Amino acid sequence: DTAVSQTPKYLVTQMGNDKSIKCEQNLGHDTMYWYKQDSKKFLKIMFSYNNKELIINETVPNRFSPKSPDKAHLNLHINSLELGDSAVYFCASSQEGTAGGVGEQFFGPGTRLTVL
Amino acid sequence: GIQVEQSPPDLILQEGANSTLRCNFSDSVNNLQWFHQNPWGQLINLFYIPSGTKQNGRLSATTVATERYSLLYISSSQTTDSGVYFCAVRYSGTYKYIFGTGTRLKVLA
């Protein structure tokens, strides 16, 4: 059983299009994350939800909108795609305690987005 | 804010050699993880180690939080150890993880 899954694995699209990436975790965790990995392999957090509440919202263009319909799912919608959005997007989850917690993160396989 | 620096940035080893990777951070953290990103891009959990020492087969890790560093030891390296090794740290009271810049390891047969 896959613990953290993402769909699609690859996404190739034209500039200006709108696309979504979906993430699901079956670990029973209460916190989920989106990260972006650029071409130099640098991993940077974008968003995090704890119990469906947005708790981290980094400096990300507002063309990116996360949505968490329930604790097991976190989706990422991107409007008006630009060339610079090409990257690998990783979803992760962790189980947290109260007041920040100390949970161990587990990552999905990544979605490679290519904008032409 | 917290900076996370890893060294060396690149490392080439002959199969069977040992190595030590270092992660330095600039403030107190309450969580630290080591990951291996394999050549297929998967991020694999190696250690969850906010303090102390852990071992898992040929790999071990030590975190000295008071001195703001963590070390990952790889012994008897194999070609399958190739990839990028990341450490990720988190401040107390926050959910935000910050990743280091990574160490790119290549093990030659």
XYZ file of C-alpha atoms in Angstrom:
225
model
C 0.000 0.000 0.000
C 1.331 3.401 -0.977
C 1.529 5.688 2.045
C 1.560 9.062 0.236
C 0.432 9.080 -3.387
C 0.292 11.832 -5.973
C -1.393 12.117 -9.347
C -0.367 12.649 -12.000
C 3.278 11.590 -11.928
C 4.073 13.650 -15.018
C 2.292 16.719 -16.317
C 3.211 18.482 -19.557
C 1.167 21.537 -20.449
C 1.209 24.848 -22.287
C 1.817 28.255 -20.757
C -1.393 29.892 -19.620
C -3.220 26.666 -18.815
C -4.698 25.757 -15.436
C -3.794 22.415 -13.855
C -4.254 20.489 -10.619
C -2.132 17.969 -8.755
C -3.714 15.657 -6.218
C -2.250 14.098 -3.085
C -3.619 11.435 -0.779
C -2.142 9.838 2.335
C -3.340 6.696 4.085
C -1.130 7.055 7.155
C -3.826 8.703 9.265
C -1.692 11.847 9.576
C -3.193 15.213 10.415
C -0.722 17.492 8.591
C 0.083 17.680 4.891
C 2.552 19.763 2.895
C 3.407 20.870 -0.624
C 7.043 21.389 -1.584
C 8.628 22.587 -4.809
C 11.963 21.190 -5.997
C 13.676 23.316 -8.614
C 16.177 22.293 -11.256
C 19.049 22.677 -8.798
C 17.360 20.177 -6.464
C 16.572 22.811 -3.838
C 13.457 21.818 -1.839
C 11.268 24.611 -0.535
C 8.024 24.397 1.384
C 5.013 26.096 -0.195
C 1.987 25.259 1.941
C 0.929 23.169 4.896
C -2.444 22.136 6.272
C -3.097 20.821 9.758
C -6.526 19.244 10.234
C -7.724 21.002 7.059
C -6.537 24.396 8.310
C -3.886 26.318 6.350
C -0.938 26.850 8.699
C 1.950 27.604 6.350
C 1.617 29.844 3.328
C 5.023 30.783 2.032
C 5.769 33.526 -0.461
C 4.148 31.813 -3.396
C 2.340 33.513 -6.315
C -1.399 33.592 -5.720
C -1.805 31.582 -8.920
C -1.100 28.624 -6.625
C -4.045 27.605 -4.484
C -4.043 24.609 -2.150
C -7.215 22.882 -1.029
C -7.684 20.258 1.650
C -11.135 18.643 1.451
C -10.275 16.346 4.369
C -7.249 15.337 6.442
C -6.216 12.640 3.968
C -6.176 14.827 0.859
C -4.335 17.953 -0.215
C -4.626 19.256 -3.750
C -2.696 21.986 -5.524
C -4.308 24.054 -8.252
C -2.175 26.277 -10.454
C -3.695 28.973 -12.656
C -2.140 30.611 -15.696
C 0.929 28.383 -15.737
C 4.282 30.026 -16.495
C 7.576 28.594 -17.722
C 9.095 29.165 -14.268
C 6.540 26.844 -12.691
C 8.324 23.878 -14.257
C 9.623 21.818 -11.333
C 8.947 18.690 -9.329
C 6.182 19.133 -6.753
C 6.225 16.892 -3.702
C 3.463 16.227 -1.247
C 4.292 15.099 2.291
C 2.454 14.268 5.490
C 3.207 13.994 9.191
C 1.400 13.364 12.449
C 1.706 16.305 14.799
C 0.991 16.913 18.433
C -0.386 20.168 19.759
C 1.476 23.467 19.444
C 3.682 22.576 16.535
C 4.473 19.002 17.381
C 7.522 17.099 16.216
C 6.201 14.817 13.487
C 8.274 12.843 11.044
C 7.503 13.669 7.415
C 6.821 11.124 4.694
C 6.943 12.111 1.045
C 5.009 11.164 -2.043
C 6.748 10.212 -5.306
C 6.553 13.705 -6.776
C 4.848 15.224 -9.827
C 7.133 16.487 -12.575
C 5.488 19.531 -14.139
C 6.796 20.802 -17.470
C 5.391 24.025 -18.863
C 6.063 24.609 -22.571
C 15.867 32.855 9.831
C 17.299 29.406 10.096
C 19.956 28.497 7.587
C 20.771 24.878 6.896
C 24.101 24.132 5.306
C 25.328 20.753 4.185
C 28.831 19.668 3.363
C 30.426 18.568 1.217
C 28.222 19.633 -1.699
C 29.563 16.832 -3.877
C 31.270 13.553 -3.053
C 32.621 10.765 -5.243
C 33.551 7.482 -3.574
C 34.831 4.121 -4.630
C 32.551 1.251 -3.649
C 33.414 0.047 -0.154
C 34.604 3.420 1.130
C 33.194 5.206 4.184
C 31.968 8.791 4.326
C 30.619 11.426 6.685
C 28.063 14.034 5.624
C 27.467 17.096 7.744
C 24.445 19.311 8.359
C 24.879 22.623 10.192
C 21.968 24.745 11.334
C 21.919 28.255 12.706
C 19.424 28.090 15.582
C 17.740 25.676 17.993
C 15.613 23.082 16.310
C 13.328 20.432 17.726
C 13.205 18.141 14.735
C 15.731 16.904 12.225
C 15.419 14.360 9.460
C 17.840 12.869 6.941
C 16.579 11.852 3.504
C 18.077 10.113 0.502
C 16.817 11.197 -2.905
C 17.623 8.331 -5.244
C 18.393 8.753 -8.962
C 14.670 8.185 -9.714
C 13.745 11.187 -7.596
C 12.166 9.387 -4.643
C 12.710 10.924 -1.205
C 13.442 8.123 1.224
C 13.409 8.603 4.975
C 16.709 7.633 6.549
C 16.552 8.996 10.078
C 14.285 11.031 12.296
C 16.899 12.277 14.751
C 16.310 15.512 16.695
C 19.066 14.420 19.097
C 21.279 11.474 19.909
C 22.578 8.656 17.745
C 20.775 6.065 15.645
C 21.945 3.238 13.433
C 20.285 1.410 10.582
C 22.480 -1.155 8.874
C 25.425 0.577 7.191
C 24.046 4.008 7.991
C 24.142 5.870 11.252
C 23.417 9.442 12.304
C 24.255 11.685 15.227
C 22.657 15.015 16.109
C 24.198 17.373 18.666
C 21.421 19.933 18.923
C 23.256 22.123 21.441
C 26.125 22.525 18.968
C 23.783 22.832 15.999
C 24.973 20.037 13.770
C 24.116 16.563 12.614
C 26.275 13.933 10.938
C 25.314 11.073 8.635
C 27.778 8.199 8.355
C 27.757 5.813 5.436
C 29.987 2.783 5.775
C 31.017 0.288 3.073
C 29.283 2.377 0.429
C 27.478 0.696 -2.458
C 26.511 2.013 -5.886
C 22.886 2.069 -4.725
C 23.854 4.726 -2.163
C 24.272 7.222 -5.017
C 21.922 10.180 -5.045
C 21.395 13.340 -3.041
C 21.305 13.388 0.756
C 19.232 16.078 2.455
C 18.809 17.110 6.026
C 15.659 18.999 7.048
C 15.217 20.885 10.313
C 12.339 22.523 12.129
C 12.034 25.206 14.797
C 10.226 24.475 18.017
C 6.574 25.553 17.895
C 6.328 25.636 14.118
C 5.369 23.191 11.416
C 7.841 24.610 8.906
C 10.694 22.389 7.750
C 13.746 23.905 6.113
C 15.824 21.725 3.848
C 19.560 21.923 3.451
C 21.220 22.340 0.085
C 22.039 18.633 -0.137
C 25.135 16.490 -0.673
C 25.322 14.840 -4.069
C 26.969 11.426 -3.680
C 28.232 9.216 -6.460
C 29.564 5.757 -5.648
C 31.668 4.138 -8.356
C 31.829 0.379 -8.890
